[in-house]
Amino acid sequence: MSNNNWHLYEVFIRSKNGLAHKHAGSVHAQDAETAILSARDLYTRRGEASSLWIIKSSDIIASDPGEAGELYDPSDDKIYRHSTFYTVPDGVKNM
Amino acid sequence: MYSTDLRTDKEKKSADQQILDDAELWDTFQARIDNGDTIEAKDAMPEKYRQTLTRQISQHAHSEIIGQLPEGNWVTRAPTLKRKLILLAKIQDEAGHGLYLYSAAETLGRSRDDMVADLLSGKAKYSTIFNYPTPTWADIGTIGWLVDGAAIVNQIPLCRCSYGPYARAMVRVCKEESFHQRQGYEIVTTLARGSAEQKAMAQDSLNRFWWPSLMMFGPSDSASTHSSQNMKWNIKRHSNDELRQRFIDATIPQAEFLGLTIPDPDLKWNEERGSYDHGDIDWDEFWAVIKDGGICGKDRIQARRAAAKDGVWVRAAAEAYAAKQSAKEQVA
């Protein structure tokens, strides 16, 4: 095998306009152009896509799941950010 | 099948000895699993979990890739253009399934090249079913009906397995697999309703593929030693025998509907269990196929090696093209 230096690309599919792109999986390719074609062949054989995004996996900057606790901690004690924190007097409607 | 560890005891033991895991990680990890958490690629996980899944997912991927070969045998001889197009689409799906699975396995840290190298060297295992030959067109029908049918029974629980990338690949695979099974049953139906000769061809194919299909679920629970840890980790949710029974119960009425006979004289409905009792499976045959590749093992690996060799220039051309493009971009 000679493809040690092939890039790994992550594939995102938008199934139809109005929806967000969603991660589908990955493909190996040498360049972006063939990555798009491979992604089309691999992930959209049944009309799943109206748009494809690909990005080199090495370009993704991800948070560390091990540090999720500290990273998201600041939002844990701010219950006043949720609408359910507030009481609305009986009889008040449409709020 | 795909979840069955096909390595010899010696291979398992030597792999196990290389694992060093700390007990604390095992405990916190188990707590996450028990809590119903999905494990994602970058999460901390016991080395043994990583290794088990890498082995299982790559073995599953190899099975999909090798699984193209028995069917590829009939592309040029499909009886009609419609059947040929369907068969090509199905084989392309199998290639796709292999690639989804290699992607999922890669998230665990093993490179795809290494996994493919293991397949080509004969070190990696794959499902025994694909080492049986497909001498007649009816086999293409039977494979879709029974082999893909068994695969569906096996794979549906995997859609909820604890490892996220594997579970998501399985969801995608299962969606496509239902077309495979239906097109197979349609072929068998056409033959079973055709001439006496055609019906005999369908029956002969069922006779050859019935037992190997049952073996796809792996050794009987009484002989399967590695199931319990995989159950604890939610990699596996049902025992081999449980899934096999589910497949048998679903398939027998489908055979009866076509007037075909399941080649098992001991098969009978068990009113008490609400299930069919079946005859003994020849596990010696199963282990022999794993060990020496059965009828087609050598051909299958040789076909993959030839494909890898014949594709060298394609990969080289793609690399050269990409290098040229990036050089151009740098100049501009």
PDB file of N, CA and C in Angstrom, chain A residues 1-6 8 13 23-28 30-31 33-34 41-46 48 60-66, chain B residues 42-43 89 92-93 95-97 99-100 103 106 111-113 116-117 120 172 176 179-180 308 312 315-316 318-319 321-323 325:
ATOM      1  N   MET A   1       0.862  -1.192   0.000  1.00  0.00           N
ATOM      2  CA  MET A   1       0.000   0.000   0.000  1.00  0.00           C
ATOM      3  C   MET A   1       0.894   1.236   0.000  1.00  0.00           C
ATOM      4  N   SER A   2       0.478   2.219  -0.759  1.00  0.00           N
ATOM      5  CA  SER A   2       1.359   3.376  -0.879  1.00  0.00           C
ATOM      6  C   SER A   2       0.671   4.637  -0.386  1.00  0.00           C
ATOM      7  N   ASN A   3      -0.491   4.501   0.252  1.00  0.00           N
ATOM      8  CA  ASN A   3      -1.224   5.725   0.565  1.00  0.00           C
ATOM      9  C   ASN A   3      -1.093   6.177   2.015  1.00  0.00           C
ATOM     10  N   ASN A   4       0.080   5.982   2.561  1.00  0.00           N
ATOM     11  CA  ASN A   4       0.317   6.425   3.930  1.00  0.00           C
ATOM     12  C   ASN A   4       0.093   7.912   4.115  1.00  0.00           C
ATOM     13  N   ASN A   5       0.420   8.661   3.063  1.00  0.00           N
ATOM     14  CA  ASN A   5       0.357  10.113   3.222  1.00  0.00           C
ATOM     15  C   ASN A   5      -0.935  10.708   2.672  1.00  0.00           C
ATOM     16  N   TRP A   6      -1.976   9.867   2.497  1.00  0.00           N
ATOM     17  CA  TRP A   6      -3.254  10.417   2.047  1.00  0.00           C
ATOM     18  C   TRP A   6      -3.925  11.130   3.208  1.00  0.00           C
ATOM     19  N   LEU A   8      -7.003  12.495   5.572  1.00  0.00           N
ATOM     20  CA  LEU A   8      -8.321  12.091   6.031  1.00  0.00           C
ATOM     21  C   LEU A   8      -9.199  13.347   6.038  1.00  0.00           C
ATOM     22  N   ILE A  13     -22.977  16.603   5.562  1.00  0.00           N
ATOM     23  CA  ILE A  13     -24.038  16.595   4.550  1.00  0.00           C
ATOM     24  C   ILE A  13     -25.196  17.481   4.975  1.00  0.00           C
ATOM     25  N   HIS A  23     -22.479  15.906  10.380  1.00  0.00           N
ATOM     26  CA  HIS A  23     -21.342  15.017  10.148  1.00  0.00           C
ATOM     27  C   HIS A  23     -21.823  13.643   9.689  1.00  0.00           C
ATOM     28  N   ALA A  24     -21.206  13.118   8.602  1.00  0.00           N
ATOM     29  CA  ALA A  24     -21.621  11.812   8.091  1.00  0.00           C
ATOM     30  C   ALA A  24     -20.547  10.758   8.292  1.00  0.00           C
ATOM     31  N   GLY A  25     -19.281  11.166   8.234  1.00  0.00           N
ATOM     32  CA  GLY A  25     -18.196  10.197   8.341  1.00  0.00           C
ATOM     33  C   GLY A  25     -16.951  10.800   7.727  1.00  0.00           C
ATOM     34  N   SER A  26     -16.071   9.949   7.215  1.00  0.00           N
ATOM     35  CA  SER A  26     -14.847  10.492   6.645  1.00  0.00           C
ATOM     36  C   SER A  26     -14.460   9.747   5.376  1.00  0.00           C
ATOM     37  N   VAL A  27     -13.575  10.337   4.612  1.00  0.00           N
ATOM     38  CA  VAL A  27     -13.004   9.682   3.428  1.00  0.00           C
ATOM     39  C   VAL A  27     -11.502   9.957   3.381  1.00  0.00           C
ATOM     40  N   HIS A  28     -10.787   9.093   2.699  1.00  0.00           N
ATOM     41  CA  HIS A  28      -9.374   9.326   2.427  1.00  0.00           C
ATOM     42  C   HIS A  28      -9.239   9.851   1.010  1.00  0.00           C
ATOM     43  N   GLN A  30      -6.427  12.407  -1.745  1.00  0.00           N
ATOM     44  CA  GLN A  30      -5.189  13.150  -1.910  1.00  0.00           C
ATOM     45  C   GLN A  30      -5.448  14.642  -1.957  1.00  0.00           C
ATOM     46  N   ASP A  31      -6.598  15.031  -2.507  1.00  0.00           N
ATOM     47  CA  ASP A  31      -6.881  16.454  -2.617  1.00  0.00           C
ATOM     48  C   ASP A  31      -8.374  16.686  -2.436  1.00  0.00           C
ATOM     49  N   GLU A  33     -10.675  18.050  -4.250  1.00  0.00           N
ATOM     50  CA  GLU A  33     -11.560  17.749  -5.371  1.00  0.00           C
ATOM     51  C   GLU A  33     -11.977  16.269  -5.362  1.00  0.00           C
ATOM     52  N   THR A  34     -11.005  15.383  -5.219  1.00  0.00           N
ATOM     53  CA  THR A  34     -11.358  13.956  -5.199  1.00  0.00           C
ATOM     54  C   THR A  34     -12.050  13.586  -3.894  1.00  0.00           C
ATOM     55  N   ASP A  41     -19.807   9.634  -3.655  1.00  0.00           N
ATOM     56  CA  ASP A  41     -20.025   8.211  -3.941  1.00  0.00           C
ATOM     57  C   ASP A  41     -20.309   7.416  -2.672  1.00  0.00           C
ATOM     58  N   LEU A  42     -19.677   7.830  -1.594  1.00  0.00           N
ATOM     59  CA  LEU A  42     -19.782   7.021  -0.378  1.00  0.00           C
ATOM     60  C   LEU A  42     -21.006   7.359   0.469  1.00  0.00           C
ATOM     61  N   TYR A  43     -21.336   8.634   0.563  1.00  0.00           N
ATOM     62  CA  TYR A  43     -22.375   9.019   1.526  1.00  0.00           C
ATOM     63  C   TYR A  43     -23.679   9.498   0.904  1.00  0.00           C
ATOM     64  N   THR A  44     -23.736   9.622  -0.423  1.00  0.00           N
ATOM     65  CA  THR A  44     -24.972  10.169  -1.016  1.00  0.00           C
ATOM     66  C   THR A  44     -25.460   9.320  -2.186  1.00  0.00           C
ATOM     67  N   ARG A  45     -25.504   8.008  -1.998  1.00  0.00           N
ATOM     68  CA  ARG A  45     -25.954   7.159  -3.102  1.00  0.00           C
ATOM     69  C   ARG A  45     -27.470   7.125  -3.240  1.00  0.00           C
ATOM     70  N   ARG A  46     -28.185   7.684  -2.256  1.00  0.00           N
ATOM     71  CA  ARG A  46     -29.646   7.624  -2.315  1.00  0.00           C
ATOM     72  C   ARG A  46     -30.282   9.000  -2.103  1.00  0.00           C
ATOM     73  N   GLU A  48     -29.202  11.639  -0.496  1.00  0.00           N
ATOM     74  CA  GLU A  48     -29.168  12.150   0.879  1.00  0.00           C
ATOM     75  C   GLU A  48     -28.738  13.610   0.967  1.00  0.00           C
ATOM     76  N   ILE A  60      -9.397  20.220  12.151  1.00  0.00           N
ATOM     77  CA  ILE A  60     -10.436  20.399  13.174  1.00  0.00           C
ATOM     78  C   ILE A  60      -9.777  20.593  14.535  1.00  0.00           C
ATOM     79  N   ILE A  61     -10.229  21.618  15.213  1.00  0.00           N
ATOM     80  CA  ILE A  61      -9.719  21.861  16.562  1.00  0.00           C
ATOM     81  C   ILE A  61     -10.827  21.450  17.519  1.00  0.00           C
ATOM     82  N   ALA A  62     -10.557  20.453  18.325  1.00  0.00           N
ATOM     83  CA  ALA A  62     -11.612  19.899  19.168  1.00  0.00           C
ATOM     84  C   ALA A  62     -11.298  20.127  20.642  1.00  0.00           C
ATOM     85  N   SER A  63     -12.341  20.278  21.424  1.00  0.00           N
ATOM     86  CA  SER A  63     -12.138  20.394  22.864  1.00  0.00           C
ATOM     87  C   SER A  63     -11.794  19.012  23.415  1.00  0.00           C
ATOM     88  N   ASP A  64     -11.172  18.995  24.559  1.00  0.00           N
ATOM     89  CA  ASP A  64     -10.759  17.743  25.177  1.00  0.00           C
ATOM     90  C   ASP A  64     -11.890  17.216  26.052  1.00  0.00           C
ATOM     91  N   PRO A  65     -12.419  16.026  25.716  1.00  0.00           N
ATOM     92  CA  PRO A  65     -13.543  15.498  26.502  1.00  0.00           C
ATOM     93  C   PRO A  65     -13.174  15.342  27.980  1.00  0.00           C
ATOM     94  N   GLY A  66     -11.894  15.124  28.244  1.00  0.00           N
ATOM     95  CA  GLY A  66     -11.435  14.973  29.630  1.00  0.00           C
ATOM     96  C   GLY A  66     -11.579  16.255  30.430  1.00  0.00           C
TER      97      GLY A  66
ATOM     98  N   LYS B  42     -12.625  10.440  21.281  1.00  0.00           N
ATOM     99  CA  LYS B  42     -11.551  11.002  22.089  1.00  0.00           C
ATOM    100  C   LYS B  42     -11.718  10.746  23.583  1.00  0.00           C
ATOM    101  N   ASP B  43     -12.763  10.048  23.965  1.00  0.00           N
ATOM    102  CA  ASP B  43     -12.981   9.769  25.386  1.00  0.00           C
ATOM    103  C   ASP B  43     -11.950   8.769  25.921  1.00  0.00           C
ATOM    104  N   ALA B  89     -25.420  -2.134  -7.934  1.00  0.00           N
ATOM    105  CA  ALA B  89     -25.736  -1.177  -6.868  1.00  0.00           C
ATOM    106  C   ALA B  89     -25.504  -1.816  -5.500  1.00  0.00           C
ATOM    107  N   GLN B  92     -21.822  -2.114  -4.836  1.00  0.00           N
ATOM    108  CA  GLN B  92     -21.281  -0.796  -4.491  1.00  0.00           C
ATOM    109  C   GLN B  92     -21.620  -0.455  -3.033  1.00  0.00           C
ATOM    110  N   ASP B  93     -22.833  -0.822  -2.612  1.00  0.00           N
ATOM    111  CA  ASP B  93     -23.202  -0.621  -1.204  1.00  0.00           C
ATOM    112  C   ASP B  93     -22.250  -1.366  -0.274  1.00  0.00           C
ATOM    113  N   ALA B  95     -19.167  -2.173  -0.750  1.00  0.00           N
ATOM    114  CA  ALA B  95     -17.912  -1.413  -0.688  1.00  0.00           C
ATOM    115  C   ALA B  95     -18.088  -0.230   0.251  1.00  0.00           C
ATOM    116  N   GLY B  96     -19.223   0.450   0.117  1.00  0.00           N
ATOM    117  CA  GLY B  96     -19.509   1.597   0.988  1.00  0.00           C
ATOM    118  C   GLY B  96     -19.538   1.196   2.452  1.00  0.00           C
ATOM    119  N   HIS B  97     -20.177   0.057   2.749  1.00  0.00           N
ATOM    120  CA  HIS B  97     -20.251  -0.406   4.137  1.00  0.00           C
ATOM    121  C   HIS B  97     -18.851  -0.646   4.688  1.00  0.00           C
ATOM    122  N   LEU B  99     -16.184   0.852   3.775  1.00  0.00           N
ATOM    123  CA  LEU B  99     -15.521   2.139   4.009  1.00  0.00           C
ATOM    124  C   LEU B  99     -16.075   2.860   5.237  1.00  0.00           C
ATOM    125  N   TYR B 100     -17.399   2.802   5.453  1.00  0.00           N
ATOM    126  CA  TYR B 100     -17.952   3.413   6.685  1.00  0.00           C
ATOM    127  C   TYR B 100     -17.250   2.795   7.893  1.00  0.00           C
ATOM    128  N   SER B 103     -13.649   3.730   8.429  1.00  0.00           N
ATOM    129  CA  SER B 103     -13.645   5.079   9.030  1.00  0.00           C
ATOM    130  C   SER B 103     -13.875   4.992  10.530  1.00  0.00           C
ATOM    131  N   GLU B 106     -10.907   3.584  12.320  1.00  0.00           N
ATOM    132  CA  GLU B 106      -9.791   4.531  12.364  1.00  0.00           C
ATOM    133  C   GLU B 106      -9.895   5.501  13.529  1.00  0.00           C
ATOM    134  N   SER B 111      -4.434   2.807  11.759  1.00  0.00           N
ATOM    135  CA  SER B 111      -4.522   3.380  10.414  1.00  0.00           C
ATOM    136  C   SER B 111      -5.171   2.397   9.459  1.00  0.00           C
ATOM    137  N   ARG B 112      -5.822   2.960   8.458  1.00  0.00           N
ATOM    138  CA  ARG B 112      -6.513   2.117   7.487  1.00  0.00           C
ATOM    139  C   ARG B 112      -5.511   1.231   6.740  1.00  0.00           C
ATOM    140  N   ASP B 113      -4.366   1.797   6.433  1.00  0.00           N
ATOM    141  CA  ASP B 113      -3.356   1.011   5.723  1.00  0.00           C
ATOM    142  C   ASP B 113      -2.980  -0.241   6.504  1.00  0.00           C
ATOM    143  N   VAL B 116      -5.852  -2.786   6.249  1.00  0.00           N
ATOM    144  CA  VAL B 116      -5.898  -3.415   4.926  1.00  0.00           C
ATOM    145  C   VAL B 116      -4.709  -4.369   4.765  1.00  0.00           C
ATOM    146  N   ALA B 117      -3.555  -3.958   5.283  1.00  0.00           N
ATOM    147  CA  ALA B 117      -2.374  -4.832   5.186  1.00  0.00           C
ATOM    148  C   ALA B 117      -2.638  -6.151   5.912  1.00  0.00           C
ATOM    149  N   LEU B 120      -4.729  -8.335   3.653  1.00  0.00           N
ATOM    150  CA  LEU B 120      -3.983  -8.870   2.504  1.00  0.00           C
ATOM    151  C   LEU B 120      -2.961  -9.931   2.928  1.00  0.00           C
ATOM    152  N   ARG B 172     -26.502   3.630   9.286  1.00  0.00           N
ATOM    153  CA  ARG B 172     -26.407   3.842   7.848  1.00  0.00           C
ATOM    154  C   ARG B 172     -26.448   2.496   7.094  1.00  0.00           C
ATOM    155  N   GLU B 176     -29.482   0.541   4.376  1.00  0.00           N
ATOM    156  CA  GLU B 176     -29.221   0.066   3.016  1.00  0.00           C
ATOM    157  C   GLU B 176     -29.421  -1.440   2.897  1.00  0.00           C
ATOM    158  N   PHE B 179     -32.755  -3.134   1.432  1.00  0.00           N
ATOM    159  CA  PHE B 179     -32.850  -3.300  -0.030  1.00  0.00           C
ATOM    160  C   PHE B 179     -32.160  -4.603  -0.436  1.00  0.00           C
ATOM    161  N   HIS B 180     -31.028  -4.902   0.176  1.00  0.00           N
ATOM    162  CA  HIS B 180     -30.277  -6.105  -0.185  1.00  0.00           C
ATOM    163  C   HIS B 180     -31.094  -7.365   0.062  1.00  0.00           C
ATOM    164  N   ALA B 308      -5.374  -4.615  -5.027  1.00  0.00           N
ATOM    165  CA  ALA B 308      -4.458  -3.639  -4.434  1.00  0.00           C
ATOM    166  C   ALA B 308      -3.314  -3.347  -5.407  1.00  0.00           C
ATOM    167  N   VAL B 312      -2.364   0.326  -7.863  1.00  0.00           N
ATOM    168  CA  VAL B 312      -1.180   1.120  -7.511  1.00  0.00           C
ATOM    169  C   VAL B 312      -1.055   2.349  -8.403  1.00  0.00           C
ATOM    170  N   ARG B 315      -3.548   5.143  -7.549  1.00  0.00           N
ATOM    171  CA  ARG B 315      -3.173   5.926  -6.364  1.00  0.00           C
ATOM    172  C   ARG B 315      -1.966   6.820  -6.659  1.00  0.00           C
ATOM    173  N   ALA B 316      -1.018   6.267  -7.424  1.00  0.00           N
ATOM    174  CA  ALA B 316       0.167   7.058  -7.772  1.00  0.00           C
ATOM    175  C   ALA B 316      -0.240   8.270  -8.607  1.00  0.00           C
ATOM    176  N   ALA B 318      -3.140   9.806  -8.599  1.00  0.00           N
ATOM    177  CA  ALA B 318      -3.844  10.760  -7.732  1.00  0.00           C
ATOM    178  C   ALA B 318      -2.849  11.572  -6.904  1.00  0.00           C
ATOM    179  N   GLU B 319      -1.829  10.885  -6.412  1.00  0.00           N
ATOM    180  CA  GLU B 319      -0.807  11.593  -5.625  1.00  0.00           C
ATOM    181  C   GLU B 319      -0.049  12.599  -6.486  1.00  0.00           C
ATOM    182  N   TYR B 321      -1.077  14.031  -9.223  1.00  0.00           N
ATOM    183  CA  TYR B 321      -1.976  15.124  -9.580  1.00  0.00           C
ATOM    184  C   TYR B 321      -2.083  16.118  -8.424  1.00  0.00           C
ATOM    185  N   ALA B 322      -2.258  15.583  -7.214  1.00  0.00           N
ATOM    186  CA  ALA B 322      -2.396  16.462  -6.047  1.00  0.00           C
ATOM    187  C   ALA B 322      -1.118  17.272  -5.821  1.00  0.00           C
ATOM    188  N   ALA B 323       0.040  16.619  -6.021  1.00  0.00           N
ATOM    189  CA  ALA B 323       1.319  17.321  -5.827  1.00  0.00           C
ATOM    190  C   ALA B 323       1.449  18.456  -6.833  1.00  0.00           C
ATOM    191  N   GLN B 325      -1.010  20.051  -8.402  1.00  0.00           N
ATOM    192  CA  GLN B 325      -1.964  21.111  -8.079  1.00  0.00           C
ATOM    193  C   GLN B 325      -1.441  22.000  -6.961  1.00  0.00           C
TER     194      GLN B 325
END
